[in-house]
Tab-separated table of C-alpha atoms and ligand atoms in Angstrom:
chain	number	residue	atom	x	y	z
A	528	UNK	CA	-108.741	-50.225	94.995
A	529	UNK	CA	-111.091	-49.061	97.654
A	530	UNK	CA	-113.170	-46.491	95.743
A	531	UNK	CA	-116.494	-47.381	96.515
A	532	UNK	CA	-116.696	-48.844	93.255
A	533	UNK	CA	-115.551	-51.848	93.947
A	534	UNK	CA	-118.365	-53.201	96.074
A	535	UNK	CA	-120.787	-52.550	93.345
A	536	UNK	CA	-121.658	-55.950	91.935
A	537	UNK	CA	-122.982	-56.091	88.422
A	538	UNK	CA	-125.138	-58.922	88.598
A	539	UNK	CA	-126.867	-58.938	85.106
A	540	UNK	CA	-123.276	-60.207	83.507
A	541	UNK	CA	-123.368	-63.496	86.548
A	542	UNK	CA	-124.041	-66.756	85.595
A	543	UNK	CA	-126.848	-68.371	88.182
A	544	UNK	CA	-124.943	-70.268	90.893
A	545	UNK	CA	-122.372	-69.473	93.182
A	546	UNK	CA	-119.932	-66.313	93.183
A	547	UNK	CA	-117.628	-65.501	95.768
A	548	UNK	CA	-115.594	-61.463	96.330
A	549	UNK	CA	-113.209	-60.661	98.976
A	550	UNK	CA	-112.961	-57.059	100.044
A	551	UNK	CA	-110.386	-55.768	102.610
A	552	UNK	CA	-111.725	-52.669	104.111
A	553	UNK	CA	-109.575	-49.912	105.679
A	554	UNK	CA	-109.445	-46.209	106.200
A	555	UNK	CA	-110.304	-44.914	103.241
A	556	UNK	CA	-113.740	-46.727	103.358
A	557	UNK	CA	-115.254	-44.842	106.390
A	558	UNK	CA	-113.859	-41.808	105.236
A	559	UNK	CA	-117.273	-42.301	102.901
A	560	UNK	CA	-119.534	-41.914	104.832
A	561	UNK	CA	-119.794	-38.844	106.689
A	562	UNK	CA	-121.655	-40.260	109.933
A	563	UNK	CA	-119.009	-43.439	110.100
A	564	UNK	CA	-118.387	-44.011	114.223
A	565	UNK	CA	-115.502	-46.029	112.725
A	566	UNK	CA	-112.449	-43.881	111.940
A	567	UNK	CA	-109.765	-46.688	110.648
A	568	UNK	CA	-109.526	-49.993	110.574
A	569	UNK	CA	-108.549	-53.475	108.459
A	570	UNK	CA	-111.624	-55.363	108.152
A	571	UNK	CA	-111.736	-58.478	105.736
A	572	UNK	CA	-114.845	-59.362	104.110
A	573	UNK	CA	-116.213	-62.464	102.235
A	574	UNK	CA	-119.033	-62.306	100.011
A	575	UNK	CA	-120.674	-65.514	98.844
A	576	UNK	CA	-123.389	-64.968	96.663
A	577	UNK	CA	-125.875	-67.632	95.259
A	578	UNK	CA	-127.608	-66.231	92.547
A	579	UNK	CA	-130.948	-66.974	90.988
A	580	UNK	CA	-133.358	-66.624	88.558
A	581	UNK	CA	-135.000	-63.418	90.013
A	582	UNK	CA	-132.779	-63.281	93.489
A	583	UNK	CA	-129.430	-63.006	94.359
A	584	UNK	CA	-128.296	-63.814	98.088
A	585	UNK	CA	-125.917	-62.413	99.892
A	586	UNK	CA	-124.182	-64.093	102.884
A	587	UNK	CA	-121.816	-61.938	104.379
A	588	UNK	CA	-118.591	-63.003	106.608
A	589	UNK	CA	-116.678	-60.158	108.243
A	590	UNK	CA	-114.271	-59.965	110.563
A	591	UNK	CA	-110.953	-57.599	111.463
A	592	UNK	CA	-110.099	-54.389	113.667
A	593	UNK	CA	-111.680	-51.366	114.225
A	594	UNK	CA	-110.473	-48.007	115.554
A	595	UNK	CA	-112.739	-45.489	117.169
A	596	UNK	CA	-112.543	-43.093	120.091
A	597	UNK	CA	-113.329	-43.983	123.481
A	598	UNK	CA	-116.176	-43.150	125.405
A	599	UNK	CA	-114.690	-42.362	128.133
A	600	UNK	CA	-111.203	-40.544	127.575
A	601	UNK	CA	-111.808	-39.893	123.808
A	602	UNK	CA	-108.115	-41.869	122.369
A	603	UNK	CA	-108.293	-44.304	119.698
A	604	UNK	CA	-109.053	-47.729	120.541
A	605	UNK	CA	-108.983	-50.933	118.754
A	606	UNK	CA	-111.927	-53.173	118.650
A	607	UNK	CA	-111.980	-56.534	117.166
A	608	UNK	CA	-115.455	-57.293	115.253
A	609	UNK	CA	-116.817	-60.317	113.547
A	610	UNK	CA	-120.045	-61.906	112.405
A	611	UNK	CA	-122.164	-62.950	109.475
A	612	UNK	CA	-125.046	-61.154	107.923
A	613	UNK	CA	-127.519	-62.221	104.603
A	614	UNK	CA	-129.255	-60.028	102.746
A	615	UNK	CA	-131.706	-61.323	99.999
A	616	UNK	CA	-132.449	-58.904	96.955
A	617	UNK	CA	-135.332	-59.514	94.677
A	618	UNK	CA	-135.893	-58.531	91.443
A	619	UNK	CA	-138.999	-56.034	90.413
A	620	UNK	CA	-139.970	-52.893	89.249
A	621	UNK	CA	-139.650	-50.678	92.222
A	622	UNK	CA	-137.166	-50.085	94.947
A	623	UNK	CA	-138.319	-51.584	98.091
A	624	UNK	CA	-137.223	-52.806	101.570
A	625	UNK	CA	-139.315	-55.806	102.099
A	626	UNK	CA	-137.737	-56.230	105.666
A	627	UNK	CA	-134.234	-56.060	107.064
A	628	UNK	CA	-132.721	-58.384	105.197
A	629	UNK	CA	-134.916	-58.465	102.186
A	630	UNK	CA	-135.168	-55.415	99.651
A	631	UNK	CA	-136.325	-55.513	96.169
A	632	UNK	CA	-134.781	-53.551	93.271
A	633	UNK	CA	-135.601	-52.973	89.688
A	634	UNK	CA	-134.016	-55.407	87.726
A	635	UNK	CA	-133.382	-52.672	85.036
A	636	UNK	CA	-130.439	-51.564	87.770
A	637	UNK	CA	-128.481	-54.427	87.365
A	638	UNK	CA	-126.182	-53.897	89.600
A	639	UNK	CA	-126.243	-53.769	93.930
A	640	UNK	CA	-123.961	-51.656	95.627
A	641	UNK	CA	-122.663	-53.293	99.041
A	642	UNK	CA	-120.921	-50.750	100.520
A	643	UNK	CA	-123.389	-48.829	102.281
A	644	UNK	CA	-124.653	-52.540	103.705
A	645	UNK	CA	-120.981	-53.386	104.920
A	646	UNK	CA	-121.228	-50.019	106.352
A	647	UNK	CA	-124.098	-50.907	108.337
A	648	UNK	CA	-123.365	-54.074	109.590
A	649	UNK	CA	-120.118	-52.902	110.639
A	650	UNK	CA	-121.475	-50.185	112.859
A	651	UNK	CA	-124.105	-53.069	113.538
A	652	UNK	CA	-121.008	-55.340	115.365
A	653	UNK	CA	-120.039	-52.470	117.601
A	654	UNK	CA	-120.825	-53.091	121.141
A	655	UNK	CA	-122.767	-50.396	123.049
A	656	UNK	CA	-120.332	-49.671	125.384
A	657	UNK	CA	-116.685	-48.816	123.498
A	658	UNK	CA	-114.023	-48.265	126.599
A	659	UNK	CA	-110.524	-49.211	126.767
A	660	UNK	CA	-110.417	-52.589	129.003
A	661	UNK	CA	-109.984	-52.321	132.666
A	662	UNK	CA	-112.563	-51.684	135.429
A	663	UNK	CA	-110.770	-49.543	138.115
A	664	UNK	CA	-108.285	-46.469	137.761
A	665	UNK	CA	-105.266	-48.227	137.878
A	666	UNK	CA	-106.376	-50.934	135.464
A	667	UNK	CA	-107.234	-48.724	133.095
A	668	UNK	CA	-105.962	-48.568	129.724
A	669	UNK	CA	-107.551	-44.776	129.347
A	670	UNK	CA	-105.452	-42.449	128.533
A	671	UNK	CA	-104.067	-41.443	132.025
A	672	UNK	CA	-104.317	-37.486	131.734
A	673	UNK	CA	-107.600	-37.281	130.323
A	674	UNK	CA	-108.656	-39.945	133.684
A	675	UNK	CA	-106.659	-37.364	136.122
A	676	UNK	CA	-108.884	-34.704	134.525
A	677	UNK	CA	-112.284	-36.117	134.441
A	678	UNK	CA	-111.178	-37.235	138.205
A	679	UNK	CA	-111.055	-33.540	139.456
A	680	UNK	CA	-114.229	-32.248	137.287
A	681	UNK	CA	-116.398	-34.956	138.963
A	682	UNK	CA	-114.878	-33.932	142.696
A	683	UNK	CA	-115.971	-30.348	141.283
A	684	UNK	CA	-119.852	-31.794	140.915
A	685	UNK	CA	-119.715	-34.098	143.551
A	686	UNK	CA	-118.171	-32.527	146.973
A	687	UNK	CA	-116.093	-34.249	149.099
A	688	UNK	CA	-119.121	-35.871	151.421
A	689	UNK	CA	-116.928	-35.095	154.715
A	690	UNK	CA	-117.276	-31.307	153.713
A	691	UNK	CA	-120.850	-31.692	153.671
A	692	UNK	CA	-121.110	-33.111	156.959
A	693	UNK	CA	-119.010	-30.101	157.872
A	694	UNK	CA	-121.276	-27.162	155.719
A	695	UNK	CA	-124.270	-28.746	157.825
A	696	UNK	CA	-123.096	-27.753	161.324
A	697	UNK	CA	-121.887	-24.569	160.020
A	698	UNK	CA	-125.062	-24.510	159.026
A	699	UNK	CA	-127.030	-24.899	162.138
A	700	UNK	CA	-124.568	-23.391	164.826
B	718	ZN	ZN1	-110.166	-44.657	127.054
């Protein structure tokens, strides 16, 4: 059910008017894409389409959970993601991207493949920073060996300031 196949809408057979297609996204959908941040996941997706003469739009509602490593201590975290996203394709004679939410392809195609879109604004709901919650040490939901570890290469880089103080009158006695 979640070959890539599925999100390729064959608009040439639609009626004008409304359409609407449900996709629930997991694992085996990032595994697609080579670059994917996103590992896992269960992400729902509702596509409502209002189709036209010579344009079909696409108005995109997606929401669910998202598993990728964490920046800091590299485990698997969940992220919860959701938002809406439109993307208006024209009909012509060339493939185009008119701007980021408007590209043009040959009607002879007539079909659009979503996935790689999905993909994007997926990635696109990601915040910048992706830690598990918790400010200090002991808050932290890190994972607690990888903290210890990344504790004791910092002390490495950064000395203990006292033994600077002390290196400094070795230093000048
Ligand atoms: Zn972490």
């Amino acid at each position: 059910v979640n070959n890539l196949e599925t999100y390729i809408i064959p608009f040439s057979g639609l009626k004008a008017g409304a359409h609407q297609f449900t996709f629930r996204i997991d694992k085996s959908f990032f595994e697609h894409f080579e670059y994917s941040q996103v590992a896992d996941g269960q992400v729902d997706v509702t596509v409502d389409l209002e189709k036209e003469e010579r344009m079909l739009v696409f108005y995109f509602t997606i929401s669910g959970t998202v598993i990728l490593p964490c920046d800091r201590c590299n485990d698997p975290m969940e992220l919860e993601i959701s938002g809406k996203e439109q993307l208006v394709v024209k009909l012509g004679d060339h493939f185009e991207e008119e701007s980021e939410v408007v590209v043009i392809i040959p009607e002879a195609e007539n079909k659009v493949d979503l996935g790689p879109y999905i993909y994007e604004y997926i990635h696109l709901m990601l915040p910048i920073r992706r830690v598990h919650p918790g400010d200090t040490e002991e808050e932290s939901r890190c994972n607690p060996d990888v903290l210890k570890k990344l504790k004791e290469l910092s002390e490495q880089h950064n000395p203990d300031p006292r033994w600077e103080a002390l290196n400094k009158l070795r230093d000048k006695s």
